[in-house]
PDB file of C-alpha atoms in Angstrom:
ATOM      1  CA  MET A   1      -0.014  -0.020  -0.057  1.00  0.00           C
ATOM      2  CA  PRO A   2       1.336   3.475  -0.829  1.00  0.00           C
ATOM      3  CA  ALA A   3       2.061   6.336   1.427  1.00  0.00           C
ATOM      4  CA  GLY A   4      -1.216   8.184   2.579  1.00  0.00           C
ATOM      5  CA  THR A   5      -3.894   8.375   5.357  1.00  0.00           C
ATOM      6  CA  VAL A   6      -7.202   6.586   5.262  1.00  0.00           C
ATOM      7  CA  SER A   7      -9.904   5.992   7.780  1.00  0.00           C
ATOM      8  CA  TRP A   8     -11.532   2.454   7.959  1.00  0.00           C
ATOM      9  CA  ASN A   9     -14.840   1.804   9.738  1.00  0.00           C
ATOM     10  CA  SER A  10     -14.815  -1.961   9.438  1.00  0.00           C
ATOM     11  CA  VAL A  11     -12.221  -4.686   9.715  1.00  0.00           C
ATOM     12  CA  VAL A  12     -10.600  -6.315   6.622  1.00  0.00           C
ATOM     13  CA  THR A  13     -10.279 -10.018   6.995  1.00  0.00           C
ATOM     14  CA  ILE A  14      -7.514 -11.833   5.152  1.00  0.00           C
ATOM     15  CA  THR A  15      -7.822 -15.659   4.443  1.00  0.00           C
ATOM     16  CA  LYS A  16      -4.943 -15.915   1.979  1.00  0.00           C
ATOM     17  CA  GLY A  17      -1.203 -16.202   2.668  1.00  0.00           C
ATOM     18  CA  ILE A  18       0.149 -12.826   1.601  1.00  0.00           C
ATOM     19  CA  THR A  19       2.439 -10.011   2.648  1.00  0.00           C
ATOM     20  CA  LEU A  20       0.634  -6.831   3.237  1.00  0.00           C
ATOM     21  CA  GLN A  21       3.235  -3.955   3.196  1.00  0.00           C
ATOM     22  CA  GLY A  22       3.004  -0.226   3.731  1.00  0.00           C
ATOM     23  CA  ALA A  23       5.450   2.578   3.398  1.00  0.00           C
ATOM     24  CA  THR A  24       6.006   3.362   7.226  1.00  0.00           C
ATOM     25  CA  THR A  25       9.439   2.553   8.675  1.00  0.00           C
ATOM     26  CA  VAL A  26      10.409   2.163  12.345  1.00  0.00           C
ATOM     27  CA  ALA A  27      13.929   3.110  13.413  1.00  0.00           C
ATOM     28  CA  ASN A  28      15.825   1.974  16.628  1.00  0.00           C
ATOM     29  CA  ALA A  29      13.170  -0.804  17.454  1.00  0.00           C
ATOM     30  CA  GLY A  30      13.816  -2.237  20.829  1.00  0.00           C
ATOM     31  CA  THR A  31      15.355   0.742  22.340  1.00  0.00           C
ATOM     32  CA  LYS A  32      14.034   3.803  24.171  1.00  0.00           C
ATOM     33  CA  SER A  33      14.834   6.162  21.135  1.00  0.00           C
ATOM     34  CA  ALA A  34      12.554   4.391  18.624  1.00  0.00           C
ATOM     35  CA  THR A  35      10.870   6.601  15.967  1.00  0.00           C
ATOM     36  CA  ALA A  36       8.503   6.041  13.037  1.00  0.00           C
ATOM     37  CA  ASN A  37       8.007   8.127   9.898  1.00  0.00           C
ATOM     38  CA  ASP A  38       4.219   7.324   9.627  1.00  0.00           C
ATOM     39  CA  LEU A  39       3.917   7.346   5.802  1.00  0.00           C
ATOM     40  CA  THR A  40       1.077   4.763   5.482  1.00  0.00           C
ATOM     41  CA  VAL A  41      -1.460   5.625   8.223  1.00  0.00           C
ATOM     42  CA  ILE A  42      -4.760   3.738   8.788  1.00  0.00           C
ATOM     43  CA  LYS A  43      -7.289   5.403  11.246  1.00  0.00           C
ATOM     44  CA  ASP A  44      -9.428   3.135  13.438  1.00  0.00           C
ATOM     45  CA  ASP A  45     -13.070   4.035  13.084  1.00  0.00           C
ATOM     46  CA  SER A  46     -14.369   0.574  13.558  1.00  0.00           C
ATOM     47  CA  PRO A  47     -17.365  -0.131  15.859  1.00  0.00           C
ATOM     48  CA  LEU A  48     -17.013  -1.517  19.431  1.00  0.00           C
ATOM     49  CA  ASN A  49     -16.828  -5.275  20.052  1.00  0.00           C
ATOM     50  CA  THR A  50     -18.497  -6.580  16.999  1.00  0.00           C
ATOM     51  CA  THR A  51     -17.393  -8.806  14.121  1.00  0.00           C
ATOM     52  CA  SER A  52     -16.626  -5.714  12.284  1.00  0.00           C
ATOM     53  CA  SER A  53     -14.270  -4.388  14.955  1.00  0.00           C
ATOM     54  CA  GLY A  54     -10.595  -3.898  14.373  1.00  0.00           C
ATOM     55  CA  LEU A  55      -8.650  -2.996  11.063  1.00  0.00           C
ATOM     56  CA  ILE A  56      -6.909  -6.128   9.949  1.00  0.00           C
ATOM     57  CA  LYS A  57      -7.788  -9.753  10.827  1.00  0.00           C
ATOM     58  CA  ALA A  58      -5.776 -12.663   9.419  1.00  0.00           C
ATOM     59  CA  ALA A  59      -7.551 -16.034   9.685  1.00  0.00           C
ATOM     60  CA  LEU A  60      -5.206 -18.616   8.119  1.00  0.00           C
ATOM     61  CA  THR A  61      -4.788 -22.386   7.747  1.00  0.00           C
ATOM     62  CA  PRO A  62      -1.538 -24.117   8.924  1.00  0.00           C
ATOM     63  CA  ALA A  63      -0.291 -24.146   5.290  1.00  0.00           C
ATOM     64  CA  GLN A  64      -0.418 -20.430   4.942  1.00  0.00           C
ATOM     65  CA  SER A  65       1.810 -17.595   6.043  1.00  0.00           C
ATOM     66  CA  PHE A  66       1.028 -13.977   6.635  1.00  0.00           C
ATOM     67  CA  ARG A  67       3.211 -10.866   7.188  1.00  0.00           C
ATOM     68  CA  LEU A  68       1.989  -7.350   8.064  1.00  0.00           C
ATOM     69  CA  THR A  69       4.749  -4.603   7.826  1.00  0.00           C
ATOM     70  CA  GLY A  70       5.162  -0.915   7.265  1.00  0.00           C
ATOM     71  CA  PHE A  71       2.000   0.479   8.733  1.00  0.00           C
ATOM     72  CA  THR A  72       0.969   3.170  11.091  1.00  0.00           C
ATOM     73  CA  PHE A  73      -2.296   2.355  13.053  1.00  0.00           C
ATOM     74  CA  THR A  74      -3.950   5.194  15.036  1.00  0.00           C
ATOM     75  CA  HIS A  75      -7.227   6.222  16.386  1.00  0.00           C
ATOM     76  CA  GLY A  76     -10.049   7.808  14.590  1.00  0.00           C
ATOM     77  CA  SER A  77     -12.958   9.821  16.041  1.00  0.00           C
ATOM     78  CA  ARG A  78     -13.978   6.976  18.457  1.00  0.00           C
ATOM     79  CA  THR A  79     -12.505   7.381  21.953  1.00  0.00           C
ATOM     80  CA  SER A  80     -14.153   4.335  23.668  1.00  0.00           C
ATOM     81  CA  LEU A  81     -11.915   1.366  24.347  1.00  0.00           C
ATOM     82  CA  ASN A  82     -12.465  -1.496  21.880  1.00  0.00           C
ATOM     83  CA  GLY A  83     -12.055  -5.097  23.177  1.00  0.00           C
ATOM     84  CA  ILE A  84     -11.018  -6.399  19.763  1.00  0.00           C
ATOM     85  CA  GLY A  85      -7.408  -5.927  18.494  1.00  0.00           C
ATOM     86  CA  VAL A  86      -6.828  -3.570  15.628  1.00  0.00           C
ATOM     87  CA  VAL A  87      -4.576  -6.365  14.366  1.00  0.00           C
ATOM     88  CA  HIS A  88      -6.123  -9.795  14.973  1.00  0.00           C
ATOM     89  CA  LEU A  89      -4.132 -12.994  14.286  1.00  0.00           C
ATOM     90  CA  THR A  90      -6.106 -16.318  14.489  1.00  0.00           C
ATOM     91  CA  SER A  91      -6.045 -19.762  13.124  1.00  0.00           C
ATOM     92  CA  SER A  92      -9.005 -20.911  10.934  1.00  0.00           C
ATOM     93  CA  THR A  93      -8.767 -24.539  12.089  1.00  0.00           C
ATOM     94  CA  GLY A  94      -8.137 -26.301  15.335  1.00  0.00           C
ATOM     95  CA  SER A  95      -6.488 -29.386  13.967  1.00  0.00           C
ATOM     96  CA  SER A  96      -3.017 -28.073  13.911  1.00  0.00           C
ATOM     97  CA  PRO A  97      -1.258 -24.640  14.587  1.00  0.00           C
ATOM     98  CA  THR A  98      -0.951 -21.801  12.183  1.00  0.00           C
ATOM     99  CA  SER A  99       2.725 -21.020  12.737  1.00  0.00           C
ATOM    100  CA  ASN A 100       3.853 -18.429  10.223  1.00  0.00           C
ATOM    101  CA  MET A 101       2.425 -15.112  11.171  1.00  0.00           C
ATOM    102  CA  ARG A 102       4.479 -11.955  11.480  1.00  0.00           C
ATOM    103  CA  VAL A 103       3.801  -8.295  12.353  1.00  0.00           C
ATOM    104  CA  ASP A 104       6.904  -6.161  12.003  1.00  0.00           C
ATOM    105  CA  HIS A 105       8.061  -2.492  11.555  1.00  0.00           C
ATOM    106  CA  CYS A 106       4.581  -1.063  12.417  1.00  0.00           C
ATOM    107  CA  HIS A 107       3.749   1.952  14.618  1.00  0.00           C
ATOM    108  CA  PHE A 108       0.633   1.564  16.876  1.00  0.00           C
ATOM    109  CA  ASP A 109      -0.152   5.204  17.836  1.00  0.00           C
ATOM    110  CA  HIS A 110      -2.631   5.848  20.596  1.00  0.00           C
ATOM    111  CA  ILE A 111      -5.082   3.107  19.620  1.00  0.00           C
ATOM    112  CA  TYR A 112      -8.327   3.145  21.880  1.00  0.00           C
ATOM    113  CA  GLY A 113      -8.371  -0.529  22.632  1.00  0.00           C
ATOM    114  CA  ARG A 114      -6.127  -3.610  22.070  1.00  0.00           C
ATOM    115  CA  ASN A 115      -3.343  -3.294  19.644  1.00  0.00           C
ATOM    116  CA  ILE A 116      -2.286  -6.901  18.554  1.00  0.00           C
ATOM    117  CA  GLN A 117      -4.399  -9.936  19.449  1.00  0.00           C
ATOM    118  CA  THR A 118      -4.149 -13.556  18.900  1.00  0.00           C
ATOM    119  CA  ASP A 119      -6.629 -16.396  19.262  1.00  0.00           C
ATOM    120  CA  GLY A 120      -7.166 -20.090  18.323  1.00  0.00           C
ATOM    121  CA  TRP A 121      -3.943 -22.013  17.886  1.00  0.00           C
ATOM    122  CA  ALA A 122      -1.504 -19.368  16.342  1.00  0.00           C
ATOM    123  CA  TYR A 123       2.254 -18.938  16.628  1.00  0.00           C
ATOM    124  CA  GLY A 124       4.310 -16.284  15.134  1.00  0.00           C
ATOM    125  CA  VAL A 125       6.303 -13.217  15.977  1.00  0.00           C
ATOM    126  CA  ALA A 126       5.676  -9.435  16.492  1.00  0.00           C
ATOM    127  CA  ASP A 127       9.048  -7.602  16.116  1.00  0.00           C
ATOM    128  CA  HIS A 128      10.513  -4.211  15.502  1.00  0.00           C
ATOM    129  CA  ASN A 129       7.221  -2.545  16.372  1.00  0.00           C
ATOM    130  CA  TYR A 130       6.722   0.842  18.080  1.00  0.00           C
ATOM    131  CA  ILE A 131       3.579   0.964  20.347  1.00  0.00           C
ATOM    132  CA  VAL A 132       2.227   3.937  22.231  1.00  0.00           C
ATOM    133  CA  ALA A 133      -0.801   2.792  24.130  1.00  0.00           C
ATOM    134  CA  GLN A 134      -3.658   5.216  24.883  1.00  0.00           C
ATOM    135  CA  SER A 135      -5.859   5.130  28.035  1.00  0.00           C
ATOM    136  CA  ASN A 136      -6.090   1.632  29.518  1.00  0.00           C
ATOM    137  CA  ALA A 137      -5.440  -0.156  26.298  1.00  0.00           C
ATOM    138  CA  GLN A 138      -3.356  -3.207  25.941  1.00  0.00           C
ATOM    139  CA  SER A 139      -0.328  -3.491  23.660  1.00  0.00           C
ATOM    140  CA  PHE A 140      -0.798  -7.278  23.269  1.00  0.00           C
ATOM    141  CA  TYR A 141      -3.716  -9.563  24.128  1.00  0.00           C
ATOM    142  CA  ILE A 142      -2.514 -13.265  23.749  1.00  0.00           C
ATOM    143  CA  ASN A 143      -4.835 -16.313  23.716  1.00  0.00           C
ATOM    144  CA  CYS A 144      -4.267 -19.873  22.860  1.00  0.00           C
ATOM    145  CA  GLY A 145      -7.611 -21.571  23.515  1.00  0.00           C
ATOM    146  CA  ASN A 146      -7.399 -24.234  20.823  1.00  0.00           C
ATOM    147  CA  TYR A 147      -3.769 -25.428  21.615  1.00  0.00           C
ATOM    148  CA  GLY A 148      -3.379 -29.096  20.980  1.00  0.00           C
ATOM    149  CA  GLY A 149      -6.402 -29.242  18.675  1.00  0.00           C
ATOM    150  CA  LEU A 150      -8.665 -29.100  21.730  1.00  0.00           C
ATOM    151  CA  HIS A 151     -11.888 -27.083  20.920  1.00  0.00           C
ATOM    152  CA  ILE A 152     -12.786 -26.864  24.620  1.00  0.00           C
ATOM    153  CA  TRP A 153     -10.421 -24.209  25.714  1.00  0.00           C
ATOM    154  CA  PRO A 154      -9.948 -24.870  29.422  1.00  0.00           C
ATOM    155  CA  TRP A 155      -8.240 -28.131  28.605  1.00  0.00           C
ATOM    156  CA  CYS A 156      -5.363 -26.600  26.758  1.00  0.00           C
ATOM    157  CA  VAL A 157      -3.775 -25.692  30.097  1.00  0.00           C
ATOM    158  CA  GLY A 158      -3.041 -29.305  30.753  1.00  0.00           C
ATOM    159  CA  TYR A 159      -0.221 -29.505  28.266  1.00  0.00           C
ATOM    160  CA  TYR A 160       3.484 -29.122  29.080  1.00  0.00           C
ATOM    161  CA  PRO A 161       4.939 -25.673  28.988  1.00  0.00           C
ATOM    162  CA  TRP A 162       7.544 -26.434  26.286  1.00  0.00           C
ATOM    163  CA  PHE A 163       9.746 -23.506  27.197  1.00  0.00           C
ATOM    164  CA  GLY A 164      11.644 -22.163  24.173  1.00  0.00           C
ATOM    165  CA  THR A 165       9.148 -23.253  21.628  1.00  0.00           C
ATOM    166  CA  ASN A 166       5.365 -23.493  20.629  1.00  0.00           C
ATOM    167  CA  LYS A 167       4.613 -19.870  21.517  1.00  0.00           C
ATOM    168  CA  PHE A 168       3.950 -16.366  20.112  1.00  0.00           C
ATOM    169  CA  PHE A 169       7.076 -14.293  20.291  1.00  0.00           C
ATOM    170  CA  LEU A 170       7.170 -10.585  21.059  1.00  0.00           C
ATOM    171  CA  SER A 171      10.578  -9.135  20.125  1.00  0.00           C
ATOM    172  CA  LYS A 172      12.330  -5.871  19.438  1.00  0.00           C
ATOM    173  CA  THR A 173       9.241  -3.903  20.276  1.00  0.00           C
ATOM    174  CA  ILE A 174       8.827  -0.700  22.256  1.00  0.00           C
ATOM    175  CA  PRO A 175       5.552  -0.629  24.307  1.00  0.00           C
ATOM    176  CA  TRP A 176       5.092   2.627  25.905  1.00  0.00           C
ATOM    177  CA  SER A 177       2.244   4.000  27.916  1.00  0.00           C
ATOM    178  CA  ALA A 178       0.843   7.497  27.256  1.00  0.00           C
ATOM    179  CA  MET A 179      -1.066   7.493  30.499  1.00  0.00           C
ATOM    180  CA  ALA A 180       0.924   8.578  33.532  1.00  0.00           C
ATOM    181  CA  GLY A 181      -0.331   7.001  36.683  1.00  0.00           C
ATOM    182  CA  VAL A 182      -2.259   4.180  34.877  1.00  0.00           C
ATOM    183  CA  PRO A 183       0.135   1.131  35.228  1.00  0.00           C
ATOM    184  CA  THR A 184      -2.155  -1.105  33.259  1.00  0.00           C
ATOM    185  CA  SER A 185      -2.013   1.087  30.286  1.00  0.00           C
ATOM    186  CA  GLY A 186       0.128  -0.446  27.573  1.00  0.00           C
ATOM    187  CA  ALA A 187       0.252  -3.855  29.379  1.00  0.00           C
ATOM    188  CA  ILE A 188       0.474  -7.255  27.755  1.00  0.00           C
ATOM    189  CA  ASP A 189      -2.491  -9.448  28.903  1.00  0.00           C
ATOM    190  CA  ALA A 190      -3.260 -13.075  28.289  1.00  0.00           C
ATOM    191  CA  GLU A 191      -5.553 -15.845  29.216  1.00  0.00           C
ATOM    192  CA  TYR A 192      -7.253 -18.907  27.609  1.00  0.00           C
ATOM    193  CA  GLY A 193      -4.181 -21.031  27.868  1.00  0.00           C
ATOM    194  CA  ALA A 194      -1.835 -18.357  26.416  1.00  0.00           C
ATOM    195  CA  ARG A 195       1.794 -19.127  25.572  1.00  0.00           C
ATOM    196  CA  TYR A 196       4.118 -16.348  24.763  1.00  0.00           C
ATOM    197  CA  VAL A 197       7.707 -15.076  24.927  1.00  0.00           C
ATOM    198  CA  VAL A 198       8.718 -11.487  25.596  1.00  0.00           C
ATOM    199  CA  ARG A 199      12.356 -10.785  24.689  1.00  0.00           C
ATOM    200  CA  HIS A 200      14.634  -7.912  23.585  1.00  0.00           C
ATOM    201  CA  ASN A 201      12.043  -5.240  24.125  1.00  0.00           C
ATOM    202  CA  ASP A 202      12.027  -1.829  25.733  1.00  0.00           C
ATOM    203  CA  PHE A 203       9.035  -0.954  28.026  1.00  0.00           C
ATOM    204  CA  THR A 204       8.199   2.460  29.528  1.00  0.00           C
ATOM    205  CA  ASN A 205       5.553   2.369  32.368  1.00  0.00           C
ATOM    206  CA  CYS A 206       3.961  -0.791  31.167  1.00  0.00           C
ATOM    207  CA  ARG A 207       4.660  -4.572  31.726  1.00  0.00           C
ATOM    208  CA  PRO A 208       3.822  -8.162  30.729  1.00  0.00           C
ATOM    209  CA  GLY A 209       1.034  -9.677  32.585  1.00  0.00           C
ATOM    210  CA  TRP A 210      -1.598 -12.434  32.352  1.00  0.00           C
ATOM    211  CA  HIS A 211      -4.939 -13.394  33.985  1.00  0.00           C
ATOM    212  CA  GLY A 212      -5.819 -16.241  36.329  1.00  0.00           C
ATOM    213  CA  THR A 213      -9.303 -17.762  36.706  1.00  0.00           C
ATOM    214  CA  GLU A 214     -10.659 -14.816  38.874  1.00  0.00           C
ATOM    215  CA  GLY A 215     -12.250 -13.353  35.773  1.00  0.00           C
ATOM    216  CA  GLY A 216     -14.218 -16.450  34.923  1.00  0.00           C
ATOM    217  CA  ASN A 217     -11.816 -17.639  32.103  1.00  0.00           C
ATOM    218  CA  ARG A 218      -8.918 -19.956  32.193  1.00  0.00           C
ATOM    219  CA  GLY A 219      -5.531 -18.163  32.713  1.00  0.00           C
ATOM    220  CA  ALA A 220      -2.259 -18.391  30.695  1.00  0.00           C
ATOM    221  CA  ARG A 221      -0.182 -21.630  30.535  1.00  0.00           C
ATOM    222  CA  ALA A 222       3.458 -20.571  29.993  1.00  0.00           C
ATOM    223  CA  VAL A 223       5.258 -17.260  29.605  1.00  0.00           C
ATOM    224  CA  GLU A 224       8.987 -16.468  29.089  1.00  0.00           C
ATOM    225  CA  ILE A 225      10.429 -12.923  29.885  1.00  0.00           C
ATOM    226  CA  TYR A 226      14.071 -12.236  29.367  1.00  0.00           C
ATOM    227  CA  ASP A 227      16.499  -9.542  27.950  1.00  0.00           C
ATOM    228  CA  ASN A 228      14.026  -6.685  28.270  1.00  0.00           C
ATOM    229  CA  SER A 229      14.394  -3.187  29.699  1.00  0.00           C
ATOM    230  CA  PHE A 230      11.762  -1.723  31.900  1.00  0.00           C
ATOM    231  CA  HIS A 231      11.545   1.953  32.711  1.00  0.00           C
ATOM    232  CA  TRP A 232       9.199   3.197  35.415  1.00  0.00           C
ATOM    233  CA  THR A 233       8.388   6.687  36.426  1.00  0.00           C
ATOM    234  CA  MET A 234       5.429   5.650  38.524  1.00  0.00           C
ATOM    235  CA  ILE A 235       4.692   2.683  40.947  1.00  0.00           C
ATOM    236  CA  PRO A 236       4.477  -0.402  38.802  1.00  0.00           C
ATOM    237  CA  THR A 237       2.212  -3.387  39.088  1.00  0.00           C
ATOM    238  CA  ALA A 238       2.652  -6.976  38.064  1.00  0.00           C
ATOM    239  CA  MET A 239      -0.474  -9.132  37.402  1.00  0.00           C
ATOM    240  CA  ASN A 240       0.922 -12.595  36.709  1.00  0.00           C
ATOM    241  CA  ARG A 241      -1.704 -14.841  38.074  1.00  0.00           C
ATOM    242  CA  SER A 242      -1.576 -18.371  36.524  1.00  0.00           C
ATOM    243  CA  GLY A 243       0.424 -20.987  34.757  1.00  0.00           C
ATOM    244  CA  THR A 244       4.294 -21.110  34.857  1.00  0.00           C
ATOM    245  CA  ALA A 245       6.767 -18.363  34.090  1.00  0.00           C
ATOM    246  CA  LEU A 246      10.489 -18.238  33.311  1.00  0.00           C
ATOM    247  CA  ILE A 247      11.722 -14.626  34.027  1.00  0.00           C
ATOM    248  CA  HIS A 248      15.462 -13.816  33.876  1.00  0.00           C
ATOM    249  CA  ASP A 249      18.139 -11.334  32.747  1.00  0.00           C
ATOM    250  CA  ASN A 250      15.923  -8.233  32.544  1.00  0.00           C
ATOM    251  CA  LYS A 251      16.914  -4.672  33.355  1.00  0.00           C
ATOM    252  CA  TRP A 252      14.874  -2.364  35.565  1.00  0.00           C
ATOM    253  CA  ASP A 253      15.179   1.321  36.449  1.00  0.00           C
ATOM    254  CA  GLY A 254      13.100   4.069  37.826  1.00  0.00           C
ATOM    255  CA  ASN A 255      10.487   3.829  40.531  1.00  0.00           C
ATOM    256  CA  PRO A 256      10.757   1.735  42.758  1.00  0.00           C
ATOM    257  CA  SER A 257      14.211   0.095  42.854  1.00  0.00           C
ATOM    258  CA  SER A 258      12.663  -3.272  43.656  1.00  0.00           C
ATOM    259  CA  ASN A 259      10.675  -3.726  40.371  1.00  0.00           C
ATOM    260  CA  SER A 260      12.066  -7.060  39.643  1.00  0.00           C
ATOM    261  CA  ILE A 261      10.795  -8.673  42.910  1.00  0.00           C
ATOM    262  CA  ALA A 262       7.258  -7.756  42.011  1.00  0.00           C
ATOM    263  CA  PHE A 263       7.171 -10.042  38.998  1.00  0.00           C
ATOM    264  CA  SER A 264       8.736 -13.086  41.015  1.00  0.00           C
ATOM    265  CA  ASN A 265       6.397 -12.597  43.903  1.00  0.00           C
ATOM    266  CA  ARG A 266       3.184 -12.192  41.888  1.00  0.00           C
ATOM    267  CA  THR A 267       4.026 -15.056  39.763  1.00  0.00           C
ATOM    268  CA  LEU A 268       4.707 -17.568  42.543  1.00  0.00           C
ATOM    269  CA  GLN A 269       1.407 -16.431  44.140  1.00  0.00           C
ATOM    270  CA  GLY A 270      -0.342 -17.088  40.948  1.00  0.00           C
ATOM    271  CA  ILE A 271       0.773 -20.568  40.305  1.00  0.00           C
ATOM    272  CA  ARG A 272      -1.959 -23.119  40.791  1.00  0.00           C
ATOM    273  CA  CYS A 273      -1.458 -26.729  40.173  1.00  0.00           C
ATOM    274  CA  CYS A 274      -3.276 -30.031  40.856  1.00  0.00           C
ATOM    275  CA  ASP A 275      -3.296 -33.718  40.339  1.00  0.00           C
ATOM    276  CA  SER A 276      -4.461 -34.124  36.742  1.00  0.00           C
ATOM    277  CA  GLU A 277      -6.114 -37.431  37.544  1.00  0.00           C
ATOM    278  CA  ARG A 278      -8.833 -35.529  39.501  1.00  0.00           C
ATOM    279  CA  HIS A 279      -8.938 -32.124  37.893  1.00  0.00           C
ATOM    280  CA  ILE A 280     -12.029 -31.518  35.769  1.00  0.00           C
ATOM    281  CA  TRP A 281     -10.506 -28.737  33.786  1.00  0.00           C
ATOM    282  CA  ASN A 282      -7.304 -30.443  32.675  1.00  0.00           C
ATOM    283  CA  GLY A 283      -8.755 -32.846  30.252  1.00  0.00           C
ATOM    284  CA  ARG A 284      -5.639 -34.986  29.931  1.00  0.00           C
ATOM    285  CA  ARG A 285      -4.975 -38.011  32.253  1.00  0.00           C
ATOM    286  CA  ASN A 286      -1.613 -39.434  33.381  1.00  0.00           C
ATOM    287  CA  LYS A 287       0.241 -36.137  33.080  1.00  0.00           C
ATOM    288  CA  PRO A 288       2.164 -34.823  36.055  1.00  0.00           C
ATOM    289  CA  LEU A 289       0.533 -31.413  36.508  1.00  0.00           C
ATOM    290  CA  GLY A 290      -2.256 -29.370  35.192  1.00  0.00           C
ATOM    291  CA  TYR A 291      -2.101 -25.594  35.678  1.00  0.00           C
ATOM    292  CA  GLU A 292      -4.882 -23.190  36.063  1.00  0.00           C
TER     293      GLU A 292
END
């Protein structure tokens, strides 16, 4: 797509394996000094929380691949938070994963709602992006409810964590909150058996997190967080309330000086495990542990 600015009032759904490329470039991704030239700009005027919400949805089969690169996504006239990501990556079948999805070198500029969302059984990578969150919006919302080919999403938490593989990767991205004093602004959130890796990113006043079962849904399954920089000018929060997590080799600065402890403590409190022989939500017998 050429340079220019347009406003979309409905999502475009992509079901073919393609590369969709604009003219926007992102420089210094993964650092605090990232910039974007915003040449190809799409404004989000889509409705709230309907099948028409968002801007680009990719629903692919396991044999297809998709790349989205070189776009700036920003808000339109609507200022209410949307629960659907402006970029929505999902699998079109539950029999095996859709593994080749990439969002890179895009600028997400004050979107009122979720920025990048995954659903179904989708793997891929979001890298070299520049995200400035607006209000209580989330930079990423990661779900993996059909993991293992299971269409009953609570059972996906019974599988092994498989640290190092079988996840959605978030890399060389700059989530940044535009809302001083709102620690959940720009956060990464996840549930429905989510599996994701956060590495080589630079965060300002926002953090990775994931839900437990307190909201009525199943929580995340496995998360890895390493080699990231976190900068805080306000009191941070950490909401890591389910599954297993591997967190190491991150850098922290700002307020307070004990940021790193917050993640460890909250994650340990959030782990819930049980005997899979007796647990109704696990769905897989003869496995060592099922995690909520």
